[in-house]
mmCIF file of C-alpha atoms in Angstrom:
data_model
loop_
_atom_site.group_PDB
_atom_site.id
_atom_site.type_symbol
_atom_site.label_atom_id
_atom_site.label_comp_id
_atom_site.label_asym_id
_atom_site.label_seq_id
_atom_site.Cartn_x
_atom_site.Cartn_y
_atom_site.Cartn_z
ATOM 1 C CA MET A 1 7.827 94.211 53.520
ATOM 2 C CA ALA A 2 8.330 94.563 49.992
ATOM 3 C CA ILE A 3 9.740 91.632 47.561
ATOM 4 C CA ARG A 4 12.310 92.528 44.704
ATOM 5 C CA ARG A 5 11.296 90.957 41.401
ATOM 6 C CA LYS A 6 13.885 89.662 39.236
ATOM 7 C CA SER A 7 14.528 91.940 36.790
ATOM 8 C CA THR A 8 13.759 90.502 33.433
ATOM 9 C CA LYS A 9 15.488 93.000 31.179
ATOM 10 C CA SER A 10 17.864 91.351 28.751
ATOM 11 C CA PRO A 11 21.905 90.973 29.114
ATOM 12 C CA PRO A 12 23.717 93.982 27.588
ATOM 13 C CA ILE A 13 24.948 93.380 24.025
ATOM 14 C CA LEU A 14 28.617 92.123 24.035
ATOM 15 C CA SER A 15 30.703 94.977 23.459
ATOM 16 C CA HIS A 16 33.015 94.566 20.670
ATOM 17 C CA GLU A 17 36.208 94.104 22.765
ATOM 18 C CA PHE A 18 34.771 91.522 25.030
ATOM 19 C CA ILE A 19 33.892 89.594 21.177
ATOM 20 C CA LEU A 20 37.347 90.318 20.189
ATOM 21 C CA GLN A 21 39.174 89.115 23.472
ATOM 22 C CA ASN A 22 36.833 85.879 23.650
ATOM 23 C CA HIS A 23 37.455 84.884 19.818
ATOM 24 C CA ALA A 24 41.451 85.531 20.921
ATOM 25 C CA ASP A 25 41.459 83.003 24.070
ATOM 26 C CA ILE A 26 39.546 80.764 22.272
ATOM 27 C CA VAL A 27 42.147 80.541 19.551
ATOM 28 C CA SER A 28 44.690 80.491 21.768
ATOM 29 C CA CYS A 29 43.548 77.590 23.624
ATOM 30 C CA VAL A 30 43.012 75.581 19.850
ATOM 31 C CA ALA A 31 47.155 76.673 19.931
ATOM 32 C CA MET A 32 47.862 75.438 22.649
ATOM 33 C CA VAL A 33 46.638 72.134 22.053
ATOM 34 C CA PHE A 34 49.110 71.326 19.185
ATOM 35 C CA LEU A 35 52.158 72.775 21.398
ATOM 36 C CA LEU A 36 51.399 70.546 24.582
ATOM 37 C CA GLY A 37 50.444 67.603 21.861
ATOM 38 C CA LEU A 38 54.303 67.712 21.431
ATOM 39 C CA MET A 39 54.717 66.735 24.802
ATOM 40 C CA PHE A 40 53.033 63.416 24.072
ATOM 41 C CA GLU A 41 54.733 60.426 22.390
ATOM 42 C CA ILE A 42 51.218 60.008 21.110
ATOM 43 C CA SER A 43 50.572 63.245 19.320
ATOM 44 C CA ALA A 44 53.711 64.531 18.696
ATOM 45 C CA LYS A 45 53.705 62.379 14.946
ATOM 46 C CA ALA A 46 50.312 64.667 14.333
ATOM 47 C CA SER A 47 51.469 67.922 16.470
ATOM 48 C CA ILE A 48 54.787 68.300 14.516
ATOM 49 C CA ILE A 49 52.899 68.595 11.267
ATOM 50 C CA PHE A 50 51.238 72.040 12.119
ATOM 51 C CA VAL A 51 54.119 73.162 14.279
ATOM 52 C CA THR A 52 57.109 72.608 12.796
ATOM 53 C CA LEU A 53 57.822 73.046 8.732
ATOM 54 C CA GLN A 54 57.758 70.013 6.553
ATOM 55 C CA TYR A 55 59.670 68.264 3.450
ATOM 56 C CA ASN A 56 62.807 68.604 4.941
ATOM 57 C CA VAL A 57 66.016 67.697 2.668
ATOM 58 C CA THR A 58 69.501 67.233 4.316
ATOM 59 C CA LEU A 59 72.400 67.804 1.509
ATOM 60 C CA PRO A 60 75.957 66.932 2.255
ATOM 61 C CA ALA A 61 78.640 69.486 2.256
ATOM 62 C CA THR A 62 80.418 69.727 -0.977
ATOM 63 C CA GLU A 63 84.244 70.426 -1.368
ATOM 64 C CA GLU A 64 83.443 74.406 -2.058
ATOM 65 C CA GLN A 65 81.790 74.383 1.278
ATOM 66 C CA ALA A 66 83.338 72.354 3.356
ATOM 67 C CA THR A 67 81.404 73.405 7.026
ATOM 68 C CA GLU A 68 78.261 71.612 7.150
ATOM 69 C CA SER A 69 75.287 69.734 5.723
ATOM 70 C CA ALA A 70 72.750 71.963 4.051
ATOM 71 C CA SER A 71 69.375 71.663 4.867
ATOM 72 C CA PHE A 72 66.655 72.971 2.669
ATOM 73 C CA TYR A 73 63.078 72.477 1.689
ATOM 74 C CA TYR A 74 60.491 71.546 -0.643
ATOM 75 C CA TYR A 75 56.670 71.904 -0.420
ATOM 76 C CA GLY A 76 53.802 69.429 -0.409
ATOM 77 C CA ILE A 77 50.422 68.796 0.643
ATOM 78 C CA LYS A 78 50.812 69.139 4.379
ATOM 79 C CA ASP A 79 52.202 73.155 4.170
ATOM 80 C CA LEU A 80 48.340 73.342 4.604
ATOM 81 C CA ALA A 81 48.612 72.007 8.101
ATOM 82 C CA THR A 82 51.589 74.799 8.834
ATOM 83 C CA ILE A 83 49.540 77.487 7.510
ATOM 84 C CA PHE A 84 46.743 76.911 9.587
ATOM 85 C CA PHE A 85 48.807 76.675 12.949
ATOM 86 C CA TYR A 86 50.155 80.036 11.988
ATOM 87 C CA MET A 87 47.244 81.164 10.812
ATOM 88 C CA LEU A 88 45.761 80.656 14.266
ATOM 89 C CA VAL A 89 48.958 82.527 15.734
ATOM 90 C CA ALA A 90 48.223 85.369 13.430
ATOM 91 C CA ILE A 91 44.347 85.820 14.705
ATOM 92 C CA ILE A 92 46.316 86.380 18.554
ATOM 93 C CA VAL A 93 49.064 88.546 17.199
ATOM 94 C CA HIS A 94 46.265 90.457 15.142
ATOM 95 C CA ALA A 95 44.233 90.121 18.784
ATOM 96 C CA ILE A 96 46.986 91.408 20.850
ATOM 97 C CA ILE A 97 48.050 94.636 18.782
ATOM 98 C CA GLN A 98 44.367 95.491 18.948
ATOM 99 C CA GLU A 99 44.082 94.884 22.626
ATOM 100 C CA TYR A 100 46.963 96.556 23.970
ATOM 101 C CA VAL A 101 47.837 99.472 21.013
ATOM 102 C CA LEU A 102 45.226 100.104 18.559
ATOM 103 C CA ASP A 103 41.931 100.250 21.078
ATOM 104 C CA LYS A 104 43.951 102.455 23.720
ATOM 105 C CA ILE A 105 44.820 104.866 21.151
ATOM 106 C CA ASN A 106 40.930 104.993 19.797
ATOM 107 C CA ARG A 107 39.707 105.801 23.003
ATOM 108 C CA ARG A 108 42.190 108.989 23.707
ATOM 109 C CA MET A 109 41.196 110.457 19.605
ATOM 110 C CA HIS A 110 37.183 109.465 19.629
ATOM 111 C CA PHE A 111 36.940 108.360 15.689
ATOM 112 C CA SER A 112 34.050 108.293 14.093
ATOM 113 C CA LYS A 113 32.889 105.198 13.464
ATOM 114 C CA THR A 114 34.446 105.259 9.788
ATOM 115 C CA LYS A 115 37.735 106.086 11.278
ATOM 116 C CA HIS A 116 37.588 104.047 14.014
ATOM 117 C CA SER A 117 37.402 100.673 11.139
ATOM 118 C CA LYS A 118 39.826 102.691 8.672
ATOM 119 C CA PHE A 119 42.376 103.562 11.615
ATOM 120 C CA ASN A 120 42.206 99.814 12.531
ATOM 121 C CA GLU A 121 42.462 98.548 8.962
ATOM 122 C CA SER A 122 45.837 100.745 8.776
ATOM 123 C CA GLY A 123 47.260 99.929 12.230
ATOM 124 C CA GLN A 124 47.245 96.042 11.311
ATOM 125 C CA LEU A 125 48.408 96.321 7.517
ATOM 126 C CA SER A 126 50.976 98.822 8.953
ATOM 127 C CA ALA A 127 52.797 96.693 11.536
ATOM 128 C CA PHE A 128 52.672 93.509 8.688
ATOM 129 C CA TYR A 129 53.831 95.490 6.195
ATOM 130 C CA LEU A 130 56.708 96.877 8.170
ATOM 131 C CA PHE A 131 57.561 93.747 9.395
ATOM 132 C CA SER A 132 57.130 92.188 6.104
ATOM 133 C CA CYS A 133 59.785 94.497 4.056
ATOM 134 C CA ILE A 134 62.042 94.377 6.922
ATOM 135 C CA TRP A 135 62.512 90.595 7.130
ATOM 136 C CA GLY A 136 62.369 89.995 3.215
ATOM 137 C CA THR A 137 65.137 92.595 3.150
ATOM 138 C CA PHE A 138 67.439 90.565 5.365
ATOM 139 C CA ILE A 139 66.534 87.314 3.219
ATOM 140 C CA LEU A 140 67.625 89.105 -0.289
ATOM 141 C CA VAL A 141 71.174 90.345 1.474
ATOM 142 C CA SER A 142 71.514 87.131 3.097
ATOM 143 C CA GLU A 143 71.260 84.685 0.053
ATOM 144 C CA ASN A 144 72.782 87.399 -2.924
ATOM 145 C CA TYR A 145 69.332 88.627 -4.279
ATOM 146 C CA ILE A 146 70.476 92.141 -4.743
ATOM 147 C CA SER A 147 74.322 91.927 -5.356
ATOM 148 C CA ASP A 148 72.940 89.227 -8.558
ATOM 149 C CA PRO A 149 69.784 89.814 -9.997
ATOM 150 C CA THR A 150 70.524 87.391 -12.464
ATOM 151 C CA ILE A 151 69.897 84.329 -10.063
ATOM 152 C CA LEU A 152 66.257 85.345 -10.488
ATOM 153 C CA TRP A 153 66.115 83.130 -13.881
ATOM 154 C CA ARG A 154 69.735 81.711 -13.798
ATOM 155 C CA ALA A 155 68.905 79.291 -10.743
ATOM 156 C CA TYR A 156 65.223 77.924 -11.878
ATOM 157 C CA PRO A 157 63.631 75.813 -11.102
ATOM 158 C CA PRO A 158 65.135 76.805 -7.353
ATOM 159 C CA ASN A 159 62.892 73.203 -5.843
ATOM 160 C CA LEU A 160 64.998 73.591 -2.847
ATOM 161 C CA MET A 161 64.028 76.454 -0.488
ATOM 162 C CA THR A 162 66.054 77.493 2.520
ATOM 163 C CA PHE A 163 64.632 77.636 6.013
ATOM 164 C CA GLN A 164 63.779 81.700 5.853
ATOM 165 C CA VAL A 165 62.431 81.494 2.493
ATOM 166 C CA LYS A 166 59.901 78.726 3.170
ATOM 167 C CA PHE A 167 58.961 80.391 6.744
ATOM 168 C CA PHE A 168 58.703 83.695 5.236
ATOM 169 C CA TYR A 169 55.865 82.244 2.117
ATOM 170 C CA ILE A 170 54.604 80.131 5.001
ATOM 171 C CA LEU A 171 53.813 82.599 7.111
ATOM 172 C CA GLN A 172 53.023 85.202 4.547
ATOM 173 C CA LEU A 173 49.940 82.349 3.210
ATOM 174 C CA ALA A 174 49.193 82.574 6.901
ATOM 175 C CA TYR A 175 48.356 85.889 7.447
ATOM 176 C CA TRP A 176 46.568 86.315 4.451
ATOM 177 C CA PHE A 177 44.206 83.633 4.939
ATOM 178 C CA HIS A 178 43.916 85.155 8.772
ATOM 179 C CA ALA A 179 42.266 87.918 7.156
ATOM 180 C CA PHE A 180 39.127 85.791 5.912
ATOM 181 C CA PRO A 181 37.918 85.125 9.593
ATOM 182 C CA GLU A 182 39.065 88.603 10.535
ATOM 183 C CA LEU A 183 36.184 90.099 8.419
ATOM 184 C CA TYR A 184 33.786 89.129 11.003
ATOM 185 C CA PHE A 185 35.738 89.209 14.040
ATOM 186 C CA GLN A 186 36.609 92.529 13.394
ATOM 187 C CA LYS A 187 32.309 93.253 11.950
ATOM 188 C CA THR A 188 33.444 94.774 9.322
ATOM 189 C CA LYS A 189 30.603 96.710 7.072
ATOM 190 C CA LYS A 190 29.008 94.865 4.496
ATOM 191 C CA GLU A 191 29.903 97.576 1.750
ATOM 192 C CA ASP A 192 33.937 97.313 2.949
ATOM 193 C CA ILE A 193 33.962 93.497 2.859
ATOM 194 C CA PRO A 194 33.980 92.965 -1.272
ATOM 195 C CA ARG A 195 36.788 95.518 -1.266
ATOM 196 C CA GLN A 196 38.766 93.847 1.079
ATOM 197 C CA LEU A 197 38.255 90.380 -0.518
ATOM 198 C CA VAL A 198 39.263 91.844 -3.553
ATOM 199 C CA TYR A 199 43.050 91.969 -2.308
ATOM 200 C CA ILE A 200 43.057 89.605 0.334
ATOM 201 C CA GLY A 201 42.376 87.447 -2.839
ATOM 202 C CA LEU A 202 44.744 89.271 -4.895
ATOM 203 C CA TYR A 203 47.589 88.682 -2.746
ATOM 204 C CA LEU A 204 46.812 84.926 -2.352
ATOM 205 C CA PHE A 205 46.954 84.020 -6.046
ATOM 206 C CA HIS A 206 50.024 85.846 -6.123
ATOM 207 C CA ILE A 207 51.548 84.489 -3.435
ATOM 208 C CA ALA A 208 50.456 81.170 -3.503
ATOM 209 C CA GLY A 209 51.641 81.414 -7.367
ATOM 210 C CA ALA A 210 55.019 81.948 -6.749
ATOM 211 C CA TYR A 211 55.140 79.755 -4.260
ATOM 212 C CA LEU A 212 53.837 76.711 -5.916
ATOM 213 C CA LEU A 213 55.723 77.475 -9.325
ATOM 214 C CA ASN A 214 58.995 77.927 -7.706
ATOM 215 C CA LEU A 215 59.222 82.073 -8.589
ATOM 216 C CA ASN A 216 60.249 82.167 -4.605
ATOM 217 C CA HIS A 217 63.131 84.760 -5.783
ATOM 218 C CA LEU A 218 61.191 86.740 -8.219
ATOM 219 C CA GLY A 219 58.185 87.067 -6.068
ATOM 220 C CA LEU A 220 60.544 87.777 -2.785
ATOM 221 C CA VAL A 221 61.815 90.287 -4.648
ATOM 222 C CA LEU A 222 58.579 91.991 -5.858
ATOM 223 C CA LEU A 223 56.877 91.687 -2.594
ATOM 224 C CA VAL A 224 59.830 94.081 -0.662
ATOM 225 C CA PRO A 225 59.372 97.156 -2.794
ATOM 226 C CA HIS A 226 55.486 96.594 -2.781
ATOM 227 C CA TYR A 227 55.622 96.118 0.852
ATOM 228 C CA PHE A 228 57.417 98.994 1.658
ATOM 229 C CA VAL A 229 55.254 101.576 -0.289
ATOM 230 C CA GLU A 230 52.065 100.223 0.887
ATOM 231 C CA PHE A 231 53.614 100.522 4.534
ATOM 232 C CA LEU A 232 54.075 104.275 3.396
ATOM 233 C CA PHE A 233 50.644 104.556 2.708
ATOM 234 C CA HIS A 234 48.922 103.160 6.168
ATOM 235 C CA ILE A 235 50.977 105.215 8.281
ATOM 236 C CA SER A 236 50.858 108.359 6.287
ATOM 237 C CA ARG A 237 46.805 107.073 6.845
ATOM 238 C CA LEU A 238 47.502 106.925 10.444
ATOM 239 C CA PHE A 239 49.057 110.238 10.795
ATOM 240 C CA TYR A 240 46.346 111.761 8.797
ATOM 241 C CA PHE A 241 43.029 110.722 11.065
ATOM 242 C CA THR A 242 45.251 112.967 13.943
ATOM 243 C CA ASP A 243 46.118 115.417 12.293
ATOM 244 C CA GLU A 244 44.315 116.043 8.666
ATOM 245 C CA LYS A 245 46.757 119.063 7.445
ATOM 246 C CA TYR A 246 49.436 116.150 7.466
ATOM 247 C CA GLN A 247 49.599 114.926 3.736
ATOM 248 C CA LYS A 248 53.372 115.003 2.602
ATOM 249 C CA GLY A 249 53.027 111.100 3.169
ATOM 250 C CA PHE A 250 50.982 111.138 0.462
ATOM 251 C CA SER A 251 52.671 113.067 -1.934
ATOM 252 C CA LEU A 252 55.924 110.473 -1.494
ATOM 253 C CA TRP A 253 53.595 107.241 -1.553
ATOM 254 C CA ALA A 254 52.116 108.779 -4.733
ATOM 255 C CA VAL A 255 55.604 108.847 -6.679
ATOM 256 C CA LEU A 256 56.930 105.632 -5.406
ATOM 257 C CA PHE A 257 53.751 104.005 -5.822
ATOM 258 C CA VAL A 258 53.909 104.686 -9.220
ATOM 259 C CA LEU A 259 58.018 103.534 -9.186
ATOM 260 C CA GLY A 260 56.804 100.284 -7.749
ATOM 261 C CA ARG A 261 54.179 99.299 -10.559
ATOM 262 C CA LEU A 262 57.224 100.468 -12.917
ATOM 263 C CA LEU A 263 59.943 98.279 -11.131
ATOM 264 C CA THR A 264 57.305 95.162 -10.936
ATOM 265 C CA LEU A 265 56.850 95.100 -14.799
ATOM 266 C CA ILE A 266 60.392 95.606 -15.628
ATOM 267 C CA LEU A 267 61.880 92.629 -13.187
ATOM 268 C CA SER A 268 58.760 90.614 -14.484
ATOM 269 C CA VAL A 269 59.350 91.128 -18.404
ATOM 270 C CA LEU A 270 63.162 90.636 -17.389
ATOM 271 C CA THR A 271 63.003 87.764 -15.561
ATOM 272 C CA VAL A 272 59.718 85.748 -17.009
ATOM 273 C CA GLY A 273 59.716 87.347 -20.797
ATOM 274 C CA PHE A 274 63.427 87.046 -21.358
ATOM 275 C CA GLY A 275 65.608 85.373 -18.534
ATOM 276 C CA LEU A 276 63.576 82.413 -18.581
ATOM 277 C CA ALA A 277 62.140 82.384 -22.555
ATOM 278 C CA ARG A 278 65.796 81.485 -23.088
ATOM 279 C CA ALA A 279 66.863 79.222 -21.001
ATOM 280 C CA GLU A 280 67.632 75.639 -22.224
ATOM 281 C CA ASN A 281 65.395 73.320 -19.757
ATOM 282 C CA GLN A 282 62.386 74.479 -21.402
ATOM 283 C CA LYS A 283 60.510 71.415 -20.296
ATOM 284 C CA LEU A 284 57.503 70.863 -18.247
ATOM 285 C CA ASP A 285 58.428 68.589 -15.162
ATOM 286 C CA PHE A 286 56.566 68.124 -12.307
ATOM 287 C CA SER A 287 59.435 65.809 -10.391
ATOM 288 C CA THR A 288 62.023 68.749 -10.448
ATOM 289 C CA GLY A 289 59.364 71.432 -10.037
ATOM 290 C CA ASN A 290 60.157 73.160 -13.436
ATOM 291 C CA PHE A 291 57.065 74.860 -14.815
ATOM 292 C CA ASN A 292 58.975 77.077 -17.879
ATOM 293 C CA VAL A 293 56.753 76.717 -20.607
ATOM 294 C CA LEU A 294 55.120 79.158 -22.725
ATOM 295 C CA GLY A 295 51.646 78.778 -21.450
ATOM 296 C CA VAL A 296 52.943 79.209 -17.916
ATOM 297 C CA ARG A 297 55.028 82.103 -18.596
ATOM 298 C CA ILE A 298 52.238 83.896 -21.209
ATOM 299 C CA ALA A 299 50.267 83.017 -17.689
ATOM 300 C CA VAL A 300 52.207 84.600 -15.096
ATOM 301 C CA LEU A 301 53.082 88.294 -17.030
ATOM 302 C CA ALA A 302 49.513 88.270 -18.221
ATOM 303 C CA SER A 303 48.116 87.923 -14.253
ATOM 304 C CA ILE A 304 51.165 89.991 -13.467
ATOM 305 C CA CYS A 305 49.848 92.529 -15.886
ATOM 306 C CA ILE A 306 46.470 93.000 -15.349
ATOM 307 C CA THR A 307 47.137 93.423 -11.707
ATOM 308 C CA GLN A 308 49.333 96.265 -11.814
ATOM 309 C CA ALA A 309 46.998 98.055 -14.281
ATOM 310 C CA PHE A 310 43.608 97.310 -12.005
ATOM 311 C CA MET A 311 46.209 98.554 -9.278
ATOM 312 C CA MET A 312 47.255 101.732 -11.307
ATOM 313 C CA TRP A 313 43.236 102.311 -12.372
ATOM 314 C CA LYS A 314 42.519 102.610 -8.320
ATOM 315 C CA PHE A 315 45.122 104.602 -7.892
ATOM 316 C CA ILE A 316 44.107 107.059 -10.436
ATOM 317 C CA ASN A 317 40.480 106.946 -9.362
ATOM 318 C CA PHE A 318 41.616 107.728 -5.399
ATOM 319 C CA GLN A 319 44.101 111.030 -7.144
ATOM 320 C CA LEU A 320 41.034 112.387 -8.766
ATOM 321 C CA ARG A 321 38.751 112.110 -5.696
ATOM 322 C CA ARG A 322 41.395 113.746 -3.620
ATOM 323 C CA TRP A 323 41.961 116.375 -6.370
ATOM 324 C CA ARG A 324 37.987 116.993 -6.259
ATOM 325 C CA GLU A 325 37.583 117.125 -2.691
ATOM 326 C CA HIS A 326 40.302 119.362 -2.105
ATOM 327 C CA SER A 327 39.273 121.329 -5.095
ATOM 328 C CA THR A 328 35.981 121.888 -3.476
ATOM 329 C CA PHE A 329 37.347 122.490 0.389
ATOM 330 C CA GLN A 330 39.250 125.510 -1.212
ATOM 331 C CA ALA A 331 36.734 126.990 -3.866
ATOM 332 C CA PRO A 332 36.022 130.751 -2.613
ATOM 333 C CA THR A 333 32.318 131.121 -1.495
ATOM 334 C CA VAL A 334 30.735 133.729 -3.553
ATOM 335 C CA LYS A 335 28.748 136.704 -1.869
ATOM 336 C CA LYS A 336 25.250 137.278 -2.749
ATOM 337 C CA LYS A 337 24.611 140.755 -3.431
ATOM 338 C CA PRO A 338 21.790 141.207 -1.224
ATOM 339 C CA THR A 339 18.366 142.415 -3.097
ATOM 340 C CA VAL A 340 17.483 145.265 -1.492
ATOM 341 C CA THR A 341 13.151 145.992 -2.049
ATOM 342 C CA LYS A 342 11.016 148.827 -1.855
ATOM 343 C CA GLY A 343 9.493 148.356 1.823
ATOM 344 C CA ARG A 344 12.724 147.425 3.437
ATOM 345 C CA SER A 345 14.358 150.360 1.692
ATOM 346 C CA ARG A 346 11.887 152.954 2.947
ATOM 347 C CA LYS A 347 12.534 150.548 6.725
ATOM 348 C CA GLY A 348 16.470 151.304 6.549
ATOM 349 C CA THR A 349 15.724 154.834 5.805
ATOM 350 C CA GLU A 350 13.679 155.669 8.848
ATOM 351 C CA ASN A 351 16.225 153.256 11.667
ATOM 352 C CA GLY A 352 19.173 153.961 10.139
ATOM 353 C CA VAL A 353 21.920 152.545 7.503
ATOM 354 C CA ASN A 354 20.584 149.236 5.733
ATOM 355 C CA GLY A 355 17.733 149.009 8.718
ATOM 356 C CA THR A 356 20.238 149.376 11.369
ATOM 357 C CA VAL A 357 18.494 151.067 14.296
ATOM 358 C CA THR A 358 20.317 154.089 15.046
ATOM 359 C CA SER A 359 20.411 157.170 18.104
ATOM 360 C CA ASN A 360 18.994 159.880 15.495
ATOM 361 C CA GLY A 361 16.252 157.215 14.444
ATOM 362 C CA ALA A 362 12.247 158.255 14.787
ATOM 363 C CA ASP A 363 11.894 155.243 17.016
ATOM 364 C CA SER A 364 14.570 155.266 19.133
ATOM 365 C CA PRO A 365 13.031 155.541 22.559
ATOM 366 C CA ARG A 366 14.528 159.179 23.413
ATOM 367 C CA ASN A 367 12.715 160.367 20.729
ATOM 368 C CA ARG A 368 9.635 158.575 21.781
ATOM 369 C CA LYS A 369 9.786 160.178 25.490
ATOM 370 C CA GLU A 370 10.421 163.622 24.168
ATOM 371 C CA LYS A 371 6.780 163.329 22.137
ATOM 372 C CA SER A 372 4.881 161.868 24.743
ATOM 373 C CA SER A 373 6.624 164.928 26.963
#
């Protein structure tokens, strides 16, 4: 009777889907710890710091608004705990979109490794940009930012924020912080990591700067059109991966991208360079959140202008690369004239035209049969 030996083969390598689901399960368990902590009196005080918004201020109703007392918020060090919790939520949502939407499409389309990673990146970012653009537009309309643009500098410093404005910024920071661990979870290529670190850092720098300097109104107005343009680019790239003949979305994106950069510069110069420069209160005051001083204004305008110039430089390089690829793809192929040698021409006259064998040639089977007879 043969004895079966145990297999000494190493276990199979864990698939990408298993790793993605595994880290999502771990993160969801950590998030559940904070939620379950709200149910017990001992841990409720600590869990509230992570789950709910902090630094709440309730203002009594005035004569103009004699309805109810309004609740406002300001920022502080405890916001880091809230950002951490919603960063975990962003990782869970990221995994859900990846597993139930993007992976199913990838299995049907059979993309290459390069297209697979780019498709996942555009799919995740297009969902985030669409959600943020719709939510940001709702805030702009509800708080009359569009009907009265002078609020951008006239109401400065808006050290007290409404619930939806503060929650919007908390989620923005949480999402872009969650992009750092996703570089590991998604097995990003080493050559793609520097590019992604640059744009993640730029988003965090500008969003955190607007949040800390009480430029919430300006940051929100600039983010909404920028997110719309980025959404158009990534949704066009998704359609391009499914059908490479699709180019209309990129043409529209190119026009809106340039207009978006001009709009950003115009609004920034009007708000910071003219509006805040003419304000009466231009003293640095941390207690009231007033940062309207010359040095801060120069730093804000410089960072915005440098970022817009960097984006335009990347945009021009991208368009030039696309133009070169398109021109080389449609370039007519020049046919070379065949060089005819003496030996080949003599063989061609014997066997037919240009070396092809004909039925009248000397070496045809019929002629050979007649010779033998």
